[in-house]
Coordinates of C-alpha atoms and ligand atoms in Angstrom, one line a residue:
M24 CA -35.9 5.1 3.1
S25 CA -33.0 2.7 3.6
D26 CA -33.3 0.1 6.2
L27 CA -29.8 0.0 7.8
N28 CA -30.9 -2.5 10.4
A29 CA -31.8 -5.0 7.7
I30 CA -28.4 -4.6 6.3
D31 CA -26.8 -5.1 9.7
R32 CA -28.8 -8.3 10.2
Y33 CA -27.9 -9.5 6.7
L34 CA -24.2 -8.9 7.3
Q35 CA -24.4 -10.7 10.6
Q36 CA -26.1 -13.7 9.2
T37 CA -24.0 -14.1 6.1
Q38 CA -20.5 -14.1 7.8
P39 CA -19.8 -17.7 6.7
S40 CA -20.3 -16.9 3.0
Q41 CA -18.3 -13.7 3.3
L42 CA -15.4 -15.7 4.6
E43 CA -15.8 -18.1 1.8
L44 CA -15.4 -15.3 -0.8
L45 CA -12.4 -14.1 1.0
N46 CA -10.9 -17.6 1.0
R47 CA -11.6 -17.9 -2.7
L48 CA -9.4 -14.8 -3.4
L49 CA -6.7 -15.7 -0.8
R50 CA -6.1 -19.1 -2.3
I51 CA -4.8 -17.5 -5.6
P52 CA -1.1 -16.6 -5.5
S53 CA -1.4 -13.4 -7.4
I54 CA 2.2 -12.2 -6.9
S55 CA 2.7 -9.3 -9.3
A56 CA 6.4 -8.9 -8.8
D57 CA 7.2 -12.4 -10.2
P58 CA 6.5 -13.0 -13.9
A59 CA 6.2 -16.8 -13.1
Y60 CA 2.8 -16.0 -11.4
S61 CA 1.2 -13.9 -14.2
G62 CA -1.3 -16.7 -14.8
S63 CA -2.4 -16.5 -11.1
V64 CA -2.6 -12.7 -11.3
R65 CA -5.1 -13.1 -14.2
E66 CA -6.9 -15.9 -12.3
A67 CA -7.5 -13.4 -9.4
A68 CA -8.9 -10.8 -11.9
D69 CA -11.2 -13.4 -13.5
T70 CA -12.3 -14.6 -10.0
L71 CA -13.1 -11.0 -9.0
V72 CA -15.3 -10.5 -12.1
E73 CA -17.1 -13.7 -11.3
I74 CA -17.7 -12.6 -7.7
F75 CA -19.0 -9.2 -8.8
R76 CA -21.4 -10.9 -11.2
E77 CA -22.5 -13.5 -8.6
L78 CA -23.4 -10.6 -6.3
G79 CA -25.4 -8.9 -9.0
L80 CA -23.1 -6.2 -10.3
Q81 CA -22.1 -5.4 -13.8
A82 CA -18.4 -6.2 -14.1
E83 CA -15.7 -6.4 -16.8
L84 CA -12.0 -6.8 -17.3
I85 CA -10.1 -3.8 -18.8
E86 CA -7.1 -5.1 -20.6
T87 CA -3.7 -3.4 -20.3
D88 CA -0.2 -4.3 -21.4
G89 CA 0.1 -6.0 -18.0
P90 CA -2.4 -7.4 -15.5
P91 CA -6.0 -6.5 -16.3
L92 CA -8.0 -3.9 -14.4
V93 CA -11.3 -5.2 -12.9
Y94 CA -14.1 -2.7 -13.2
A95 CA -17.7 -3.0 -11.8
E96 CA -20.5 -0.5 -11.2
T97 CA -23.9 0.0 -9.7
P98 CA -26.6 2.1 -11.3
A99 CA -26.2 5.9 -11.5
V100 CA -28.0 8.0 -8.9
P101 CA -28.6 11.5 -10.3
G102 CA -27.8 14.3 -8.0
R103 CA -25.8 12.2 -5.6
P104 CA -22.0 11.9 -5.3
V105 CA -20.3 9.2 -7.4
V106 CA -17.9 7.0 -5.4
L107 CA -15.0 5.1 -6.9
V108 CA -13.7 2.2 -4.8
Y109 CA -10.1 1.4 -5.5
G110 CA -8.2 -1.6 -4.3
H111 CA -5.7 -4.2 -5.5
Y112 CA -5.9 -7.9 -6.1
D113 CA -2.2 -8.5 -6.4
V114 CA 0.0 -9.4 -3.4
Q115 CA 3.7 -9.2 -2.4
P116 CA 5.9 -12.3 -2.7
P117 CA 5.4 -14.5 0.4
D118 CA 9.2 -15.1 1.0
P119 CA 10.7 -16.3 3.3
L120 CA 8.4 -19.3 3.1
E121 CA 9.9 -21.2 6.0
L122 CA 8.8 -18.5 8.4
W123 CA 5.1 -19.1 7.7
E124 CA 3.2 -21.2 10.3
T125 CA 0.7 -22.3 7.7
P126 CA 1.2 -21.9 3.9
P127 CA 0.7 -18.4 2.6
F128 CA -1.9 -19.4 0.0
E129 CA -3.9 -21.8 2.2
P130 CA -5.9 -19.3 4.3
T131 CA -6.2 -20.6 7.9
I132 CA -8.1 -19.1 10.8
R133 CA -6.4 -19.1 14.2
D134 CA -7.7 -17.2 17.2
G135 CA -10.1 -15.1 15.3
K136 CA -7.6 -14.0 12.6
I137 CA -7.3 -15.2 9.0
Y138 CA -3.7 -15.9 8.0
A139 CA -2.7 -15.7 4.3
R140 CA -0.7 -13.5 2.0
G141 CA -3.1 -10.7 1.0
A142 CA -5.4 -11.1 4.0
T143 CA -4.9 -7.4 5.0
D144 CA -3.1 -6.1 1.9
D145 CA -5.4 -5.9 0.2
K146 CA -7.8 -8.7 -0.7
G147 CA -9.5 -8.7 2.7
Q148 CA -9.8 -4.9 3.0
M149 CA -10.9 -4.4 -0.5
L150 CA -13.6 -7.1 -0.2
T151 CA -15.3 -5.3 2.6
H152 CA -16.7 -2.8 0.1
V153 CA -17.8 -5.5 -2.3
L154 CA -19.6 -7.3 0.5
S155 CA -21.3 -4.1 1.8
V156 CA -22.6 -3.2 -1.6
S157 CA -23.9 -6.7 -2.0
A158 CA -25.7 -6.4 1.3
W159 CA -27.6 -3.4 0.1
L160 CA -28.6 -5.3 -3.1
A161 CA -29.5 -8.6 -1.3
T162 CA -31.8 -6.8 1.1
G163 CA -33.6 -5.3 -1.8
Q164 CA -32.5 -1.7 -1.4
S165 CA -31.2 0.5 -4.1
L166 CA -27.9 2.2 -3.3
P167 CA -28.1 5.9 -2.5
V168 CA -25.0 6.7 -4.4
Q169 CA -23.4 5.2 -7.6
I170 CA -20.4 3.0 -6.8
K171 CA -17.7 2.2 -9.3
F172 CA -15.1 -0.4 -8.4
L173 CA -11.6 -0.3 -9.9
I174 CA -9.4 -3.1 -8.6
E175 CA -5.9 -3.4 -10.1
G176 CA -3.3 -6.1 -10.2
E177 CA -0.1 -4.1 -10.1
E178 CA -0.2 -1.9 -7.0
E179 CA 2.6 -3.7 -5.3
V180 CA 4.9 -3.0 -8.2
G181 CA 4.0 0.6 -8.9
S182 CA 0.7 0.7 -10.9
E183 CA 2.4 1.5 -14.2
Q184 CA -0.5 0.1 -16.3
L185 CA -3.2 1.8 -14.3
E186 CA -1.3 5.1 -14.7
A187 CA -1.2 4.5 -18.5
Y188 CA -5.0 3.7 -18.4
L189 CA -5.7 7.0 -16.6
Q190 CA -4.1 8.8 -19.6
R191 CA -6.5 7.1 -22.1
P192 CA -9.3 9.5 -23.2
E193 CA -12.1 7.1 -22.2
A194 CA -10.8 6.8 -18.6
A195 CA -11.9 10.2 -17.5
D196 CA -15.6 9.5 -18.3
K197 CA -15.6 5.9 -17.1
L198 CA -13.9 6.7 -13.7
A199 CA -15.6 10.1 -13.2
C200 CA -16.3 10.4 -9.5
D201 CA -16.5 12.8 -6.6
V202 CA -14.5 10.7 -4.1
V203 CA -12.2 7.7 -4.2
V204 CA -12.6 5.3 -1.3
I205 CA -9.6 3.1 -0.5
S206 CA -9.2 0.6 2.3
D207 CA -5.5 -0.5 2.0
S208 CA -4.0 0.9 5.2
T209 CA -4.4 0.5 8.9
Q210 CA -6.3 1.6 12.0
Y211 CA -4.4 3.5 14.6
G212 CA -4.6 0.6 17.0
P213 CA -6.5 -2.5 18.0
D214 CA -9.5 -0.5 19.2
Q215 CA -8.9 2.8 17.5
P216 CA -10.1 3.3 14.0
A217 CA -8.4 5.9 11.9
I218 CA -9.0 8.0 8.8
T219 CA -5.7 8.6 6.9
Y220 CA -5.3 12.0 5.2
G221 CA -1.7 11.5 4.0
L222 CA 0.5 8.9 2.5
R223 CA 4.2 9.0 1.6
G224 CA 5.4 8.6 -1.9
I225 CA 8.2 6.4 -3.2
A226 CA 11.1 6.3 -5.6
Y227 CA 12.4 2.8 -6.1
F228 CA 15.8 1.8 -7.7
E229 CA 17.9 -1.2 -8.5
I230 CA 21.7 -0.9 -9.0
H231 CA 24.2 -3.4 -10.5
C232 CA 27.9 -3.2 -9.9
F233 CA 30.2 -5.1 -12.2
G234 CA 33.8 -6.0 -11.6
P235 CA 36.1 -8.8 -13.0
N236 CA 34.7 -11.3 -15.6
Q237 CA 34.5 -14.0 -12.9
D238 CA 34.9 -14.5 -9.2
L239 CA 38.5 -14.3 -8.2
H240 CA 40.7 -15.6 -5.4
S241 CA 40.9 -12.7 -3.0
G242 CA 44.4 -13.7 -1.9
S243 CA 45.9 -13.8 -5.4
F244 CA 43.9 -10.8 -6.7
G245 CA 43.1 -8.7 -3.6
G246 CA 44.9 -5.5 -3.8
A247 CA 44.9 -5.5 -7.6
V248 CA 41.2 -5.0 -8.4
A249 CA 38.2 -3.3 -6.9
N250 CA 35.6 -5.6 -5.3
P251 CA 32.1 -4.8 -6.6
A252 CA 30.5 -5.8 -3.3
T253 CA 32.7 -3.5 -1.3
Q254 CA 32.4 -0.6 -3.8
L255 CA 28.6 -0.9 -3.8
C256 CA 28.4 -0.8 0.0
R257 CA 30.7 2.2 0.0
L258 CA 28.4 4.0 -2.5
L259 CA 25.2 3.1 -0.8
S260 CA 26.4 4.0 2.6
Q261 CA 27.2 7.5 1.4
M262 CA 23.6 8.1 0.6
I263 CA 22.8 8.5 4.3
D264 CA 24.7 9.9 7.3
D265 CA 25.0 8.4 10.8
S266 CA 21.9 10.2 12.1
G267 CA 19.6 9.1 9.2
R268 CA 19.8 12.3 7.1
I269 CA 19.8 11.6 3.4
Q270 CA 23.0 13.0 1.7
I271 CA 21.7 13.3 -1.9
P272 CA 22.3 16.9 -2.9
G273 CA 18.9 18.8 -3.2
F274 CA 16.9 15.9 -1.8
Y275 CA 15.3 18.0 1.0
D276 CA 14.7 21.1 -1.1
A277 CA 11.1 20.3 -2.0
V278 CA 10.1 18.7 1.3
R279 CA 7.0 20.3 2.7
P280 CA 7.6 21.0 6.4
L281 CA 5.2 19.6 9.0
E282 CA 2.4 22.0 10.1
E283 CA 2.7 23.0 13.7
S284 CA -0.9 22.0 14.2
E285 CA -0.2 18.5 12.9
R286 CA 2.7 18.1 15.2
Q287 CA 0.4 19.1 18.1
N288 CA -2.4 16.8 17.0
W289 CA 0.0 13.8 16.7
A290 CA 1.6 14.6 20.0
R291 CA -1.8 14.0 21.6
L292 CA -2.1 10.5 20.0
E293 CA -1.2 7.8 22.4
F294 CA 2.2 6.4 21.3
D295 CA 4.9 4.7 23.3
D296 CA 8.4 4.4 21.7
A297 CA 9.4 1.5 24.0
E298 CA 6.3 -0.5 23.3
F299 CA 6.7 0.1 19.6
A300 CA 10.3 -1.1 19.8
A301 CA 9.3 -4.2 21.7
Q302 CA 6.6 -5.0 19.2
I303 CA 9.0 -5.1 16.3
G304 CA 11.8 -6.7 18.4
V305 CA 14.5 -4.0 18.4
E306 CA 16.4 -2.6 21.4
E307 CA 16.1 1.0 20.2
L308 CA 14.4 3.0 17.5
F309 CA 16.4 4.9 14.9
G310 CA 15.7 7.8 12.6
E311 CA 16.3 11.4 11.6
A312 CA 17.0 13.6 14.6
G313 CA 14.6 16.3 15.6
Y314 CA 11.4 14.4 14.9
T315 CA 9.1 12.1 16.9
T316 CA 8.7 8.5 15.7
L317 CA 5.2 9.3 14.3
E318 CA 6.6 12.3 12.5
R319 CA 9.4 10.3 11.0
R320 CA 7.1 7.5 9.9
W321 CA 4.4 9.7 8.4
A322 CA 5.8 12.9 7.2
R323 CA 9.6 12.7 6.7
P324 CA 11.4 11.1 3.8
T325 CA 13.6 8.0 4.3
F326 CA 16.1 5.8 2.6
D327 CA 16.1 2.0 2.8
I328 CA 18.0 -0.8 1.2
H329 CA 15.6 -3.7 0.5
G330 CA 17.9 -6.3 -0.9
L331 CA 21.7 -6.7 -1.3
W332 CA 23.5 -9.4 -3.2
G333 CA 26.9 -10.4 -4.4
G334 CA 29.6 -13.0 -3.5
Y335 CA 29.1 -16.0 -1.3
A336 CA 26.4 -16.3 1.4
G337 CA 26.4 -20.0 2.0
E338 CA 27.9 -22.1 4.9
G339 CA 31.4 -21.4 6.0
G340 CA 33.9 -19.0 4.4
K341 CA 34.8 -18.5 0.8
T342 CA 37.5 -16.1 -0.1
I343 CA 36.5 -14.4 -3.3
I344 CA 36.3 -11.1 -5.0
T345 CA 32.9 -11.2 -6.4
A346 CA 32.4 -10.6 -10.1
R347 CA 29.2 -8.6 -9.5
A348 CA 27.0 -7.2 -6.8
G349 CA 23.6 -5.5 -6.7
A350 CA 21.0 -3.9 -4.5
K351 CA 17.4 -2.7 -4.4
F352 CA 16.7 0.5 -2.5
S353 CA 14.1 3.2 -2.3
F354 CA 13.3 6.6 -0.8
R355 CA 10.0 7.3 0.8
L356 CA 8.9 10.8 -0.3
V357 CA 6.7 13.4 1.2
P358 CA 4.8 16.3 -0.4
D359 CA 6.1 18.2 -2.5
Q360 CA 8.9 15.9 -3.6
T361 CA 8.4 14.1 -7.0
P362 CA 9.8 10.7 -7.9
E363 CA 11.1 12.1 -11.2
Q364 CA 13.1 14.8 -9.4
V365 CA 14.5 12.4 -6.9
A366 CA 15.4 10.0 -9.7
E367 CA 17.4 12.7 -11.3
Q368 CA 19.1 13.6 -8.0
V369 CA 20.0 10.0 -7.3
R370 CA 21.4 9.5 -10.8
A371 CA 23.5 12.7 -10.4
F372 CA 24.7 11.4 -7.0
V373 CA 25.7 8.0 -8.4
D374 CA 27.5 9.7 -11.3
S375 CA 29.5 11.9 -9.1
H376 CA 30.3 9.2 -6.5
R377 CA 31.2 6.5 -8.9
P378 CA 33.6 4.2 -7.0
P379 CA 36.8 3.4 -9.0
G380 CA 37.4 0.1 -10.7
V381 CA 33.8 -1.0 -11.2
R382 CA 31.0 -0.4 -13.7
L383 CA 27.6 0.7 -12.4
E384 CA 24.1 0.4 -13.9
L385 CA 21.3 2.3 -12.1
I386 CA 17.7 1.3 -12.9
D387 CA 14.8 3.5 -12.0
L388 CA 12.1 0.8 -11.2
H389 CA 9.0 2.8 -10.2
G390 CA 7.7 5.6 -8.1
G391 CA 4.7 7.7 -7.1
P392 CA 4.4 11.0 -5.2
G393 CA 3.0 11.4 -1.7
V394 CA -0.3 12.9 -1.0
V395 CA -2.0 14.9 1.7
V396 CA -5.8 15.6 1.5
D397 CA -7.9 18.2 3.3
P398 CA -8.7 16.6 6.7
N399 CA -11.7 18.9 6.9
S400 CA -13.5 17.7 3.8
P401 CA -17.2 16.8 4.0
F402 CA -16.4 13.3 2.8
I403 CA -14.2 12.8 5.9
A404 CA -17.0 13.9 8.1
A405 CA -19.3 11.4 6.3
A406 CA -16.8 8.6 6.8
Q407 CA -16.4 9.6 10.5
E408 CA -20.2 9.0 11.0
A409 CA -20.1 5.6 9.3
I410 CA -17.0 4.5 11.3
T411 CA -18.4 5.7 14.6
A412 CA -21.6 3.6 14.0
A413 CA -19.6 0.5 13.2
F414 CA -16.7 0.7 15.6
G415 CA -18.5 2.3 18.5
K416 CA -16.0 5.2 18.6
P417 CA -14.9 8.0 16.2
A418 CA -11.7 7.6 14.1
V419 CA -8.6 9.6 14.8
L420 CA -7.0 11.5 11.9
I421 CA -3.6 10.2 10.9
R422 CA -1.1 10.1 8.1
E423 CA 0.7 6.9 7.2
G424 CA 4.1 6.1 5.9
G425 CA 3.2 3.5 3.2
S426 CA 2.5 4.4 -0.4
I427 CA -0.3 3.8 -2.8
P428 CA 1.3 5.2 -5.9
I429 CA -1.8 5.9 -8.0
V430 CA -3.6 8.0 -5.4
A431 CA -1.9 11.3 -6.5
S432 CA -3.1 10.6 -10.1
F433 CA -6.6 10.1 -8.9
V434 CA -6.5 13.5 -7.3
Q435 CA -4.9 15.1 -10.3
R436 CA -6.6 13.5 -13.2
L437 CA -10.1 12.8 -11.8
G438 CA -10.2 15.9 -9.5
A439 CA -11.6 13.7 -6.8
D440 CA -11.4 13.7 -3.0
V441 CA -9.8 10.7 -1.4
L442 CA -10.9 8.7 1.6
L443 CA -8.3 6.4 3.1
L444 CA -10.2 4.1 5.5
G445 CA -7.8 1.4 6.7
W446 CA -9.4 -1.6 8.5
G447 CA -6.0 -3.3 9.1
Q448 CA -3.7 -3.2 12.0
D449 CA 0.0 -2.3 12.3
D450 CA 0.8 -5.9 13.4
D451 CA -1.1 -7.5 10.5
G452 CA 2.3 -8.4 8.9
A453 CA 1.7 -6.8 5.5
H454 CA 4.7 -7.8 3.3
S455 CA 5.9 -10.1 6.1
P456 CA 5.5 -13.8 6.9
N457 CA 2.2 -14.8 8.6
E458 CA 0.2 -11.9 7.2
K459 CA -3.3 -11.8 8.8
L460 CA -6.5 -9.9 9.2
N461 CA -8.5 -9.9 12.3
L462 CA -12.0 -11.2 11.4
E463 CA -13.5 -8.6 13.7
D464 CA -11.9 -5.9 11.7
F465 CA -13.1 -7.5 8.5
Y466 CA -16.7 -7.6 9.7
R467 CA -16.8 -4.2 11.3
G468 CA -15.0 -2.7 8.2
T469 CA -17.7 -4.2 6.1
R470 CA -20.4 -2.7 8.4
A471 CA -18.7 0.7 8.3
S472 CA -18.6 0.5 4.5
S473 CA -22.3 -0.4 4.3
R474 CA -23.1 2.8 6.4
L475 CA -20.7 4.9 4.3
W476 CA -22.9 4.7 1.2
D477 CA -25.7 6.2 3.2
T478 CA -23.6 9.0 4.8
L479 CA -21.8 9.9 1.6
A480 CA -25.2 10.3 -0.1
R481 CA -25.8 13.3 2.1
V482 CA -22.7 15.1 0.9
A483 CA -23.5 17.6 -1.9
S484 CA -22.6 16.3 -5.3
S485 CA -20.4 18.3 -7.6
A486 CA -22.4 17.1 -10.7
Ligands
BES24 N1 -1.2 -1.2 1.6 C1 0.0 -0.7 1.2 C2 0.2 0.8 1.4 C3 0.2 1.2 2.9 C4 0.9 0.5 3.8 C5 -0.6 2.3 3.3 C6 0.9 0.9 5.1 C7 -0.5 2.7 4.6 C8 0.2 2.0 5.5 C9 0.3 -0.9 -0.3 O1 -0.3 -2.1 -0.8 C10 1.8 -1.0 -0.4 O2 2.4 -1.8 0.2 N2 2.3 -0.2 -1.4 C11 3.7 -0.3 -1.7 C12 3.8 0.5 -2.9 C13 5.1 0.4 -3.6 C14 5.6 -1.0 -3.8 C15 5.1 1.2 -4.9 C16 4.5 0.2 -0.5 O3 4.1 1.2 0.2 O4 5.6 -0.3 -0.4
ZN25 ZN1 1.4 -3.7 0.1

C-alpha cells in the first residue's frame, strides 16, 4: 500500500531543497538556438544526470550529433503501464536583455514567483516529475509504475536529433511505453488547471533576399534597381490577406475542421476578449474571421514573421538601398497538415511570386505536425484524479496553440498515448523577458505528479 500522506508531508518539508535543484538548472544558459552556448547546453545535460543520480535513479547521456539526450529510469513494474516523461533542458534566447528586471540566468524570487529564462519553459515544469519520483523513493516506497525520463536539449529548435534517435532500432525498446507525460504547457488560468489534448504544429523558414553588391545611395540609384528590403516585404505581405487568411495555394486543403462539440465546449470556457487584449497590451485582437479567439489560437493555422532585417535601423535617417534583407517566419499548423507539405507549398509560392530584380534563398529550418489525442482516454481520467487531488478542482480540457514538435512522433513511433499536463500560466512570459513560474504552481504540479504515478498504475497496461 502506498502512503500518499507521507509523500505529501515529504514534499511539503523539502521545498527549500526542491528550489535549490531548480536554481541549479536555471543558472545554466542552455540556449539551443545559439552555437556559442553549446557548452552550457551540455552542462545542463550533465547537471541533470547528476541530479537524477543524487536522487537515486539510474541515469545516462545518450549522445547524438547535437546536444545529448538525458535518459533515466526507475525499476520495471510488470503488469503496470510504463510511463515516459518527456521534457526539455534547453531554453530560448533571453533577448532583449535590457527588458529583464533581474538577469535571466540569475534566478530571483519576487512575490512568490521565480524569475529566470526556462523557469516555466521547461526546466521548472519538467523538474516537478523528477521531484515527485524522488519523493516516492525518499519515503521508502516503490513506484507503482515504471517511469522512464527522456529530457532533450533541442526542443526549442525543432528536436531534429531526437527525431533521428527515434529512428534508431534500439530506441523502440528503450523508450517503449504506454503513455508519454509532458509538462511543457499552461493551465487555463491562475486557479484553473487544464489537461491539453491538442497542440498545433509548425513549419519554420528563413528567407534571404539579395540585391546590389553593396548598399547604394537611394537618390543616385533609386529608380534603377530593386530594393531587397522592399521586395522582401512585398513578397511576405502577399502570404496573408487583410483579414488574416493565408494566401498560399492549397494551404487550407488538409486542415481538419473544428468539431461542433469542441466549439460548444470551448464556448463554455470563461474567456474575455477585452481582458485578454488588456493583458497583452493591445487595443484590439486580430485574426481570421469566423472563429473565436480560442478557436483561432488552438485550432486554426496562422502565419507570423518573427524577425526582419535589412538596411539601416540606427539613430536618425540613412538613405540607402540595402544590399540584402532577410526574414524568419513560420506557420502554425493544425491536424492534418504536414510541415513537409506546407514547405512544398511555400516554396512553390515563393517561386511563382519571385519579385523582380532580386535573388531569393528560402531555407526550410524545421517543423513538426500538430496533434490531437483522444480526450476520453483512461490516462486522461487518471490525470484528472491526480490533478483534482493536488489543485482542489478538476482540470478543464483544452487545446493549445504552441508546438512540441516531437509529440506526433511519440504517438506514431511508440504507439503511446500522450498526457499534456501544463503547470504554467499564460502570463509566465515563456519566450519573453522576465519569464517566471509561480512557486505555488511548481509545488502543486509536483504534488499532482506524485499522485499521477498512483492513479496511472490503475489503468490497464497494454503489455
Ligand atoms: N512549451 C512550449 C510549447 C507550448 C507553448 C505548448 C505554449 C503549449 C502552449 C515549447 O517549449 C515551445 O515553445 N515550442 C516551440 C517549438 C518550435 C520552436 C519548434 C514553439 O511552440 O514555438
Ligand atoms: Zn518554448
